Short mmCIF file of C-alpha atoms and ligand atoms in Angstrom, two decimals:
data_model
loop_
_atom_site.label_atom_id
_atom_site.label_comp_id
_atom_site.label_asym_id
_atom_site.label_seq_id
_atom_site.Cartn_x
_atom_site.Cartn_y
_atom_site.Cartn_z
CA MET A 1 53.91 -99.43 -61.46
CA ARG A 2 51.33 -99.88 -64.51
CA LEU A 3 48.03 -101.45 -63.30
CA THR A 4 46.72 -104.74 -64.75
CA ASP A 5 43.07 -104.97 -66.10
CA MET A 6 40.56 -105.56 -63.31
CA ALA A 7 39.11 -108.99 -62.69
CA GLN A 8 35.36 -109.24 -63.84
CA PRO A 9 32.96 -109.24 -60.84
CA ALA A 10 30.43 -112.03 -60.29
CA GLU A 11 27.69 -109.36 -60.31
CA PRO A 12 26.27 -107.75 -63.24
CA SER A 13 28.98 -105.07 -64.29
CA LYS A 14 29.62 -102.65 -67.16
CA GLN A 15 33.10 -102.69 -68.55
CA SER A 16 34.89 -99.55 -69.68
CA ARG A 17 38.47 -98.57 -70.44
CA LEU A 18 40.19 -95.88 -68.59
CA THR A 19 43.08 -93.64 -69.70
CA TYR A 20 45.23 -92.26 -66.91
CA PHE A 21 46.99 -89.20 -66.72
CA ASP A 22 50.46 -90.86 -67.22
CA GLY A 23 49.28 -92.40 -70.38
CA SER A 24 48.58 -95.88 -69.22
CA SER A 25 45.19 -97.57 -69.31
CA ARG A 26 43.26 -100.60 -68.06
CA ILE A 27 39.91 -102.11 -68.26
CA VAL A 28 37.73 -101.69 -65.18
CA TYR A 29 34.49 -103.33 -64.23
CA VAL A 30 31.70 -101.26 -62.23
CA THR A 31 28.69 -102.67 -60.62
CA ASP A 32 25.57 -100.66 -59.44
CA LEU A 33 26.18 -101.65 -55.84
CA GLU A 34 27.21 -99.24 -53.25
CA VAL A 35 29.38 -99.97 -50.17
CA PRO A 36 28.35 -97.46 -47.14
CA PHE A 37 31.02 -95.48 -45.52
CA PRO A 38 31.84 -97.01 -42.37
CA GLN A 39 30.38 -95.18 -39.41
CA GLY A 40 32.75 -93.02 -37.33
CA ARG A 41 35.77 -93.64 -39.27
CA LEU A 42 37.95 -91.74 -41.51
CA ILE A 43 39.72 -93.16 -44.58
CA VAL A 44 43.19 -91.79 -44.88
CA SER A 45 46.13 -92.41 -47.35
CA SER A 46 49.05 -90.48 -48.53
CA THR A 47 50.92 -90.27 -51.72
CA ASP A 48 54.18 -89.14 -53.03
CA LEU A 49 54.43 -86.00 -55.42
CA ASN A 50 53.41 -88.14 -58.19
CA GLY A 51 50.33 -89.57 -56.68
CA ILE A 52 51.72 -93.02 -55.80
CA ILE A 53 50.33 -94.19 -52.57
CA THR A 54 52.81 -94.35 -49.57
CA HIS A 55 50.66 -94.86 -46.84
CA ALA A 56 47.00 -96.27 -46.24
CA ASN A 57 45.09 -96.66 -42.84
CA ASP A 58 43.23 -99.67 -42.26
CA ALA A 59 39.99 -97.99 -43.07
CA PHE A 60 41.44 -97.24 -46.59
CA VAL A 61 42.53 -100.92 -47.32
CA GLU A 62 39.46 -102.23 -46.13
CA MET A 63 37.26 -100.05 -48.07
CA SER A 64 39.26 -100.34 -51.37
CA GLY A 65 38.88 -104.15 -51.34
CA TYR A 66 42.59 -104.46 -52.04
CA SER A 67 45.38 -105.62 -49.89
CA ARG A 68 47.80 -103.17 -48.40
CA ASP A 69 50.68 -104.58 -50.56
CA GLU A 70 48.43 -104.10 -53.84
CA LEU A 71 48.10 -100.44 -52.66
CA ILE A 72 51.30 -99.28 -51.39
CA GLY A 73 53.36 -98.32 -54.42
CA ALA A 74 50.28 -98.05 -56.77
CA PRO A 75 49.07 -95.07 -58.42
CA HIS A 76 46.24 -93.51 -56.70
CA HIS A 77 44.28 -93.68 -59.73
CA ILE A 78 43.76 -97.56 -58.72
CA LEU A 79 40.43 -96.18 -57.24
CA ARG A 80 39.12 -93.94 -60.06
CA HIS A 81 35.47 -94.62 -60.87
CA PRO A 82 34.72 -93.96 -64.69
CA ASP A 83 31.80 -91.74 -63.35
CA MET A 84 34.24 -89.55 -61.95
CA PRO A 85 35.04 -86.54 -64.27
CA LYS A 86 38.78 -85.60 -64.79
CA VAL A 87 38.21 -82.21 -64.03
CA ALA A 88 37.19 -82.82 -60.68
CA PHE A 89 40.88 -84.20 -59.99
CA LYS A 90 42.57 -81.54 -61.89
CA GLY A 91 41.07 -79.25 -59.33
CA LEU A 92 42.56 -81.37 -56.58
CA TRP A 93 46.05 -81.47 -58.29
CA ASP A 94 46.02 -77.69 -59.11
CA ASP A 95 45.35 -76.89 -55.62
CA VAL A 96 47.63 -79.51 -53.44
CA ALA A 97 50.40 -78.48 -56.02
CA ALA A 98 49.97 -74.81 -55.21
CA GLY A 99 50.21 -75.82 -51.41
CA LYS A 100 46.38 -75.42 -50.58
CA LYS A 101 43.59 -77.63 -49.11
CA TRP A 102 41.24 -79.23 -51.49
CA HIS A 103 37.72 -80.53 -50.85
CA GLY A 104 35.38 -82.69 -53.00
CA TYR A 105 32.95 -85.57 -53.18
CA VAL A 106 34.48 -88.48 -55.06
CA LYS A 107 32.93 -91.89 -56.10
CA ASN A 108 35.55 -94.42 -55.61
CA LEU A 109 35.75 -97.81 -57.40
CA ARG A 110 36.81 -100.79 -55.15
CA LYS A 111 38.57 -103.87 -56.58
CA ASP A 112 35.28 -105.87 -56.58
CA GLY A 113 33.60 -103.35 -58.72
CA PHE A 114 31.49 -101.88 -56.10
CA TYR A 115 31.90 -98.27 -55.31
CA TYR A 116 31.72 -95.76 -52.17
CA TRP A 117 31.18 -92.34 -52.03
CA VAL A 118 33.18 -90.03 -49.95
CA TYR A 119 33.67 -86.31 -48.84
CA ALA A 120 37.51 -85.91 -49.44
CA THR A 121 39.65 -83.40 -48.46
CA ALA A 122 43.33 -83.34 -49.63
CA VAL A 123 46.53 -81.46 -48.38
CA PRO A 124 50.00 -80.99 -49.33
CA ASN A 125 52.46 -82.21 -46.66
CA ILE A 126 54.72 -79.27 -46.08
CA ARG A 127 58.02 -80.19 -44.50
CA ASN A 128 60.48 -77.08 -44.03
CA GLY A 129 58.62 -75.17 -46.37
CA VAL A 130 58.82 -77.74 -48.98
CA ILE A 131 55.93 -80.15 -50.38
CA VAL A 132 57.11 -83.63 -49.98
CA GLY A 133 53.81 -85.43 -50.62
CA TYR A 134 50.02 -85.17 -50.32
CA THR A 135 47.50 -86.65 -47.67
CA SER A 136 43.93 -87.04 -48.20
CA VAL A 137 41.24 -87.71 -45.53
CA ARG A 138 37.91 -88.69 -46.43
CA ARG A 139 34.64 -88.77 -44.49
CA LYS A 140 31.08 -89.92 -44.36
CA PRO A 141 29.61 -87.84 -47.16
CA SER A 142 26.01 -85.98 -47.31
CA ARG A 143 23.55 -87.83 -49.58
CA THR A 144 21.99 -84.49 -50.35
CA ARG A 145 25.05 -83.26 -51.57
CA ILE A 146 25.84 -86.27 -53.58
CA ASN A 147 22.54 -86.52 -55.04
CA GLU A 148 22.98 -82.54 -56.13
CA LEU A 149 26.31 -83.72 -57.75
CA ILE A 150 25.46 -86.84 -59.65
CA PRO A 151 23.94 -84.71 -62.70
CA LEU A 152 26.70 -82.17 -62.66
CA TYR A 153 29.54 -84.87 -62.79
CA LYS A 154 27.57 -86.52 -65.54
CA GLN A 155 27.41 -83.26 -67.67
CA TRP A 156 31.09 -82.84 -67.18
CA LEU A 157 31.88 -86.38 -68.04
CA ASP A 158 29.67 -85.76 -71.21
CA GLN A 159 31.44 -82.67 -71.93
CA GLU A 160 34.77 -84.35 -71.73
CA ARG A 161 33.59 -87.13 -74.01
CA SER A 162 32.31 -84.71 -76.63
CA VAL A 163 35.69 -83.17 -76.66
CA SER A 164 37.99 -85.98 -77.05
CA MET B 1 66.11 -75.14 -12.58
CA THR B 2 62.58 -75.95 -12.52
CA ILE B 3 60.63 -77.08 -15.51
CA THR B 4 57.11 -75.94 -15.83
CA PHE B 5 54.90 -79.01 -17.22
CA LEU B 6 51.60 -77.80 -18.47
CA ILE B 7 48.83 -80.54 -18.52
CA ALA B 8 45.97 -79.72 -21.06
CA PRO B 9 42.60 -79.20 -19.11
CA ASP B 10 40.64 -82.04 -20.93
CA PHE B 11 41.46 -84.97 -18.80
CA SER B 12 38.74 -86.48 -16.18
CA PRO B 13 38.79 -84.95 -12.70
CA GLU B 14 39.44 -88.60 -11.47
CA ARG B 15 42.83 -88.55 -13.31
CA PHE B 16 44.22 -85.66 -11.12
CA ALA B 17 46.05 -87.70 -8.65
CA GLY B 18 47.60 -89.79 -11.66
CA TRP B 19 49.27 -86.95 -12.91
CA HIS B 20 50.74 -85.91 -9.79
CA MET B 21 52.02 -89.41 -9.41
CA LEU B 22 53.55 -89.08 -12.89
CA ASN B 23 55.13 -86.13 -11.99
CA THR B 24 56.83 -87.39 -8.95
CA ALA B 25 58.00 -90.50 -10.88
CA LEU B 26 59.26 -88.46 -13.52
CA GLN B 27 61.31 -86.17 -11.42
CA ARG B 28 62.76 -88.99 -9.52
CA ARG B 29 63.94 -90.65 -12.56
CA SER B 30 65.09 -87.80 -14.69
CA GLY B 31 66.63 -85.74 -11.94
CA VAL B 32 64.78 -82.83 -13.27
CA HIS B 33 62.64 -80.79 -11.06
CA LEU B 34 59.23 -80.43 -12.68
CA HIS B 35 56.52 -78.12 -11.35
CA LEU B 36 53.31 -79.47 -12.56
CA VAL B 37 50.52 -76.84 -13.89
CA THR B 38 46.94 -77.94 -14.38
CA PRO B 39 44.81 -74.98 -15.96
CA ALA B 40 41.04 -75.60 -15.33
CA THR B 41 40.05 -74.34 -18.57
CA ALA B 42 41.22 -73.73 -22.15
CA HIS B 43 41.13 -70.17 -21.21
CA GLU B 44 43.58 -70.57 -18.27
CA GLN B 45 45.72 -72.80 -20.39
CA SER B 46 46.26 -70.00 -23.15
CA GLU B 47 47.17 -67.61 -20.34
CA VAL B 48 49.90 -69.76 -19.29
CA MET B 49 50.84 -70.61 -22.85
CA ALA B 50 51.11 -66.62 -23.37
CA THR B 51 53.67 -66.07 -20.59
CA GLY B 52 55.83 -68.42 -22.43
CA GLN B 53 56.67 -70.51 -19.35
CA ALA B 54 55.48 -73.72 -20.41
CA ASP B 55 58.68 -75.91 -21.12
CA LEU B 56 56.80 -79.18 -21.35
CA VAL B 57 53.29 -79.42 -22.36
CA TYR B 58 50.90 -82.50 -22.59
CA ALA B 59 48.53 -80.87 -25.39
CA ASN B 60 45.58 -81.70 -27.02
CA PRO B 61 45.85 -82.49 -30.61
CA PHE B 62 44.34 -79.22 -31.77
CA ASP B 63 46.39 -76.94 -29.67
CA ALA B 64 49.48 -79.04 -30.60
CA VAL B 65 49.03 -77.69 -34.18
CA ASP B 66 49.80 -74.08 -33.20
CA MET B 67 52.20 -75.17 -30.42
CA ILE B 68 54.47 -77.33 -33.11
CA ARG B 69 54.07 -75.20 -36.24
CA THR B 70 54.23 -71.79 -34.94
CA GLN B 71 55.72 -71.93 -31.71
CA GLY B 72 58.29 -74.33 -32.36
CA TYR B 73 57.59 -76.78 -29.60
CA VAL B 74 59.11 -80.43 -30.40
CA PRO B 75 56.86 -83.41 -30.17
CA PHE B 76 58.83 -86.53 -28.38
CA ALA B 77 56.07 -89.09 -26.98
CA ARG B 78 52.47 -89.68 -26.73
CA PRO B 79 50.27 -92.17 -24.60
CA ALA B 80 50.40 -95.60 -26.40
CA GLN B 81 47.61 -96.85 -28.08
CA ARG B 82 45.46 -94.06 -26.55
CA PHE B 83 43.41 -92.17 -29.32
CA ASP B 84 41.05 -89.20 -28.97
CA GLU B 85 37.82 -90.47 -29.87
CA MET B 86 34.17 -89.03 -29.47
CA VAL B 87 30.64 -90.25 -28.85
CA ILE B 88 27.49 -88.48 -29.90
CA ALA B 89 24.61 -90.04 -27.86
CA THR B 90 20.67 -89.24 -27.57
CA GLY B 91 18.39 -90.10 -24.79
CA SER B 92 17.16 -93.67 -25.24
CA GLU B 93 13.56 -92.35 -25.37
CA SER B 94 14.23 -89.55 -27.84
CA GLY B 95 13.11 -91.41 -30.95
CA VAL B 96 16.34 -90.34 -32.56
CA ALA B 97 17.79 -93.44 -34.10
CA THR B 98 20.72 -92.16 -36.32
CA VAL B 99 22.45 -89.23 -36.89
CA GLU B 100 20.67 -88.46 -39.93
CA ASP B 101 17.66 -88.20 -37.88
CA LEU B 102 18.90 -84.83 -36.15
CA ARG B 103 17.38 -82.00 -37.90
CA PRO B 104 18.57 -78.27 -38.29
CA GLY B 105 17.66 -76.44 -35.20
CA CYS B 106 18.36 -79.51 -32.97
CA ARG B 107 19.81 -78.81 -29.56
CA ILE B 108 23.24 -80.42 -28.76
CA ALA B 109 25.03 -80.47 -25.25
CA LEU B 110 28.70 -80.28 -24.95
CA THR B 111 31.41 -79.18 -22.61
CA GLU B 112 34.38 -76.96 -23.64
CA ASN B 113 36.23 -79.64 -25.33
CA ARG B 114 37.14 -78.40 -28.56
CA ASP B 115 38.36 -81.57 -30.06
CA VAL B 116 35.14 -83.49 -29.27
CA LYS B 117 33.38 -80.51 -30.88
CA LEU B 118 35.19 -80.56 -33.87
CA ILE B 119 35.10 -84.48 -34.46
CA GLY B 120 31.31 -84.34 -33.58
CA LEU B 121 30.80 -81.70 -36.41
CA ARG B 122 32.42 -83.85 -38.86
CA LEU B 123 30.35 -86.66 -37.89
CA LEU B 124 27.20 -84.64 -38.22
CA GLU B 125 27.89 -83.70 -42.04
CA PRO B 126 26.26 -86.80 -43.22
CA ALA B 127 22.99 -85.25 -41.82
CA ASP B 128 23.65 -81.93 -43.53
CA LEU B 129 24.23 -80.36 -40.27
CA ALA B 130 26.86 -77.48 -39.93
CA GLU B 131 27.83 -75.49 -36.79
CA SER B 132 25.11 -72.70 -37.36
CA HIS B 133 22.33 -75.35 -37.71
CA ILE B 134 22.73 -76.42 -34.24
CA GLU B 135 21.60 -74.83 -30.81
CA TRP B 136 24.69 -75.44 -28.75
CA VAL B 137 23.64 -76.04 -25.01
CA HIS B 138 27.00 -75.55 -22.99
CA VAL B 139 27.40 -77.65 -19.87
CA ASP B 140 30.36 -78.14 -17.14
CA SER B 141 30.52 -81.72 -17.36
CA TYR B 142 29.82 -84.83 -19.27
CA GLN B 143 27.43 -86.01 -16.38
CA ALA B 144 25.28 -82.68 -17.08
CA ALA B 145 25.32 -83.46 -20.86
CA ALA B 146 24.06 -86.81 -20.06
CA ARG B 147 21.41 -85.65 -17.91
CA LYS B 148 20.20 -83.04 -20.69
CA ALA B 149 20.07 -85.90 -23.14
CA ILE B 150 18.33 -88.38 -20.67
CA LYS B 151 15.61 -85.51 -19.87
CA GLY B 152 15.10 -84.57 -23.46
CA GLU B 153 16.27 -81.25 -22.85
CA VAL B 154 18.59 -81.90 -25.78
CA GLU B 155 18.46 -84.29 -28.99
CA ALA B 156 21.80 -85.19 -28.52
CA ALA B 157 25.22 -84.70 -26.50
CA PHE B 158 28.69 -84.87 -27.59
CA PHE B 159 31.06 -86.74 -25.01
CA LEU B 160 34.79 -87.75 -25.00
CA ALA B 161 34.86 -91.48 -25.71
CA ASP B 162 36.67 -92.15 -22.48
CA ALA B 163 34.30 -90.06 -20.57
CA TYR B 164 31.31 -91.61 -22.10
CA ALA B 165 32.83 -95.01 -20.87
CA SER B 166 33.17 -93.73 -17.38
CA LEU B 167 29.52 -92.63 -17.00
CA THR B 168 27.76 -95.17 -14.83
CA LYS B 169 25.92 -98.34 -16.23
CA LEU B 170 22.62 -96.79 -15.27
CA THR B 171 23.18 -93.53 -16.94
CA ARG B 172 24.30 -95.41 -20.17
CA SER B 173 21.18 -97.45 -20.10
CA HIS B 174 19.28 -94.21 -20.56
CA LEU B 175 21.33 -93.10 -23.17
CA ARG B 176 21.87 -94.51 -27.18
CA VAL B 177 24.88 -93.99 -29.04
CA LEU B 178 24.30 -92.67 -32.47
CA VAL B 179 28.04 -92.61 -33.35
CA GLU B 180 31.19 -93.44 -31.98
CA SER B 181 34.42 -92.39 -33.79
CA ALA B 182 37.22 -94.88 -34.64
CA ILE B 183 39.85 -92.37 -36.02
CA HIS B 184 42.77 -93.76 -34.32
CA ASP B 185 45.26 -91.52 -35.60
CA ILE B 186 44.74 -88.44 -33.42
CA SER B 187 46.04 -88.20 -30.01
CA HIS B 188 47.31 -86.09 -27.24
CA VAL B 189 51.12 -85.37 -27.49
CA LEU B 190 53.85 -84.51 -25.38
CA LEU B 191 55.64 -81.36 -26.55
CA ALA B 192 58.98 -79.80 -25.40
CA HIS B 193 60.12 -76.11 -25.75
CA PRO B 194 63.37 -75.81 -27.64
CA ARG B 195 65.15 -74.22 -24.47
CA LEU B 196 64.84 -77.90 -23.13
CA ALA B 197 67.11 -79.35 -25.48
CA GLY B 198 69.79 -80.09 -22.92
CA ASP B 199 67.36 -81.99 -20.56
CA LEU B 200 65.06 -83.46 -22.94
CA ALA B 201 66.98 -86.77 -23.35
CA ALA B 202 66.52 -87.44 -19.61
CA ILE B 203 63.08 -86.42 -19.64
CA GLU B 204 62.11 -88.45 -22.68
CA LYS B 205 63.86 -91.59 -21.07
CA ALA B 206 61.91 -91.23 -18.10
CA PHE B 207 58.59 -90.89 -19.92
CA LEU B 208 59.26 -93.83 -22.04
CA GLY B 209 60.39 -96.05 -18.84
CA ILE B 210 57.13 -95.50 -17.11
CA GLY B 211 55.54 -98.87 -16.80
CA GLN B 212 58.83 -100.70 -16.55
CA ILE B 213 59.24 -100.59 -12.66
CA GLN B 214 57.07 -102.22 -10.29
CA GLY B 215 54.44 -99.95 -9.11
CA ASP B 216 53.94 -98.18 -12.40
CA VAL B 217 51.06 -100.27 -12.96
CA GLU B 218 48.94 -98.23 -10.52
CA LEU B 219 50.26 -95.12 -11.75
CA LEU B 220 49.46 -95.64 -15.47
CA ASP B 221 46.17 -97.05 -14.14
CA ALA B 222 45.56 -93.87 -12.20
CA LEU B 223 46.36 -92.00 -15.53
CA GLY B 224 44.34 -94.02 -17.56
CA PHE B 225 46.98 -94.91 -20.10
CA PRO B 226 47.43 -98.75 -19.58
CA HIS B 227 50.13 -99.04 -22.29
CA GLY B 228 52.21 -96.02 -20.80
CA PHE B 229 54.18 -93.86 -23.55
CA GLU B 230 55.58 -94.25 -26.77
CA VAL B 231 57.74 -92.39 -29.01
CA MET B 232 56.30 -89.78 -31.34
CA SER B 233 58.68 -88.26 -33.83
CA GLN B 234 58.44 -85.09 -35.43
CA GLU B 235 57.36 -86.54 -38.64
CA GLN B 236 54.48 -88.50 -36.72
CA ALA B 237 53.25 -85.28 -35.52
CA GLU B 238 53.38 -83.33 -38.40
CA PHE B 239 51.29 -86.28 -40.09
CA MET B 240 49.09 -85.84 -37.34
CA ILE B 241 48.70 -82.15 -37.87
CA ASP B 242 47.97 -82.52 -41.65
CA LEU B 243 45.16 -84.81 -40.72
CA MET B 244 43.59 -82.52 -38.29
CA ASP B 245 44.09 -79.66 -40.96
CA THR B 246 41.76 -81.76 -43.27
CA LEU B 247 39.00 -81.66 -40.36
CA LEU B 248 39.34 -77.87 -39.89
CA ASP B 249 37.34 -76.78 -42.62
C1 FMN C 1 46.32 -87.49 -51.64
C2 FMN C 1 45.70 -88.07 -53.00
C3 FMN C 1 44.59 -88.79 -52.87
C4 FMN C 1 43.74 -88.90 -53.96
N1 FMN C 1 42.64 -89.75 -53.62
C5 FMN C 1 42.08 -90.40 -54.64
C6 FMN C 1 40.83 -91.12 -54.41
O1 FMN C 1 40.42 -91.50 -53.54
N2 FMN C 1 40.52 -91.69 -55.63
C7 FMN C 1 40.70 -91.25 -57.04
O2 FMN C 1 40.01 -91.45 -58.04
N3 FMN C 1 41.58 -90.52 -57.30
C8 FMN C 1 42.35 -89.91 -56.23
N4 FMN C 1 43.35 -89.00 -56.19
C9 FMN C 1 43.44 -88.42 -57.43
C10 FMN C 1 44.47 -89.56 -58.45
O3 FMN C 1 45.74 -89.23 -58.31
C11 FMN C 1 44.32 -89.28 -60.03
O4 FMN C 1 44.55 -87.90 -60.22
C12 FMN C 1 42.69 -89.53 -60.22
O5 FMN C 1 42.54 -90.76 -59.90
C13 FMN C 1 42.56 -89.53 -61.85
O6 FMN C 1 43.35 -90.35 -62.55
P1 FMN C 1 44.53 -89.59 -63.56
O7 FMN C 1 45.06 -88.40 -63.00
O8 FMN C 1 45.53 -90.55 -63.61
O9 FMN C 1 43.67 -89.18 -64.66
C14 FMN C 1 44.16 -88.55 -55.19
C15 FMN C 1 45.26 -87.73 -55.20
C16 FMN C 1 45.89 -87.44 -54.21
C17 FMN C 1 47.08 -86.65 -54.38
#
């Protein structure tokens, strides 16, 4: 499934074009508005081996701003925020494909252009010794850690831009 | 043949009668003789597990990981719509208003319950608190944890959500909930040793049927499982274990 361009939010927003790993691309709009992580909850999703969403819990659906129907079958980069450097996701994919657990702080983009920060853990779903998909669980992150990471992510992004 | 039915020690004492009622009903309906084993502590539970004699286990989700993945136990059911959630509360006079107000060196009261501790630690991450930043105060009961929080001997206490809800109204009025988990996906699970294969169908049917006969309401009430039991497939259990794996950093 290819993603269509995002609808422009009512709030002031910045437009950018994201190009994904699979070569597809779309226009996204980002606002400066953050939605806080819901207290006490975990945001859960699973994907197949190609990163196509196969399961989303209620917290995931609520926080993404999309309906469950829009999410299931969509590539997980539907949440990709332009402030997230590609290298962060490369680490995720390298680890889970190797059968390892991955942790990281991720800024996600909602359907309405708002964003939310999470502390994410991704694991491979190993059944009878074979990786059949991946699951990620997000928790409420530490603000201190996020504030430390914002300049680092920015630096990685600048490096990516200067190479391409 | 007698089947040993081990119950994880983390249920509240007032449920004890409920487990015995359940055991009696299961025996009558499955025709299988069940011997109920109720260890008082996690340590006692692991001693029973080490003998290899536990045929049926009502396991807490964290112990289920090892039982399913390394010991080959087969998940088959779980209490319906009843998840393992926890509460972090503080004394109402403590001046602590949010989890983020808890600081390194703070004292937290907790019982032996490992799931409560693990989920609680995850809920403290937004406050930059890891296990080593906390002065843990071990107590024998949730009532004792509540007392310490109310008296200000600790800044916060960890509770199983059910146990918190069953504190008296007066006690709760002196406490303030900082955060309550709403994870929904994590629950206790019923497991069968592979050697039970021949009897499992009858046992499973008996579990799933609880709630359908007159008098079962009292039984489920006594157990604290108003919705009875539901099927838990191997894949559902594996998925729950994957989730738990993400919490075990
Ligand atoms: C289980 C799992 C969960 C993921 N969760 C997210 C997420 O929440 N946000 C996100 O931007 N990417 C997530 N990704 C990574 C995306 O699949 C994708 O790699 C990323 O958005 C970058 O897009 P691209 O790889 O198409 O360039 C997840 C991947 C997996 C396997």
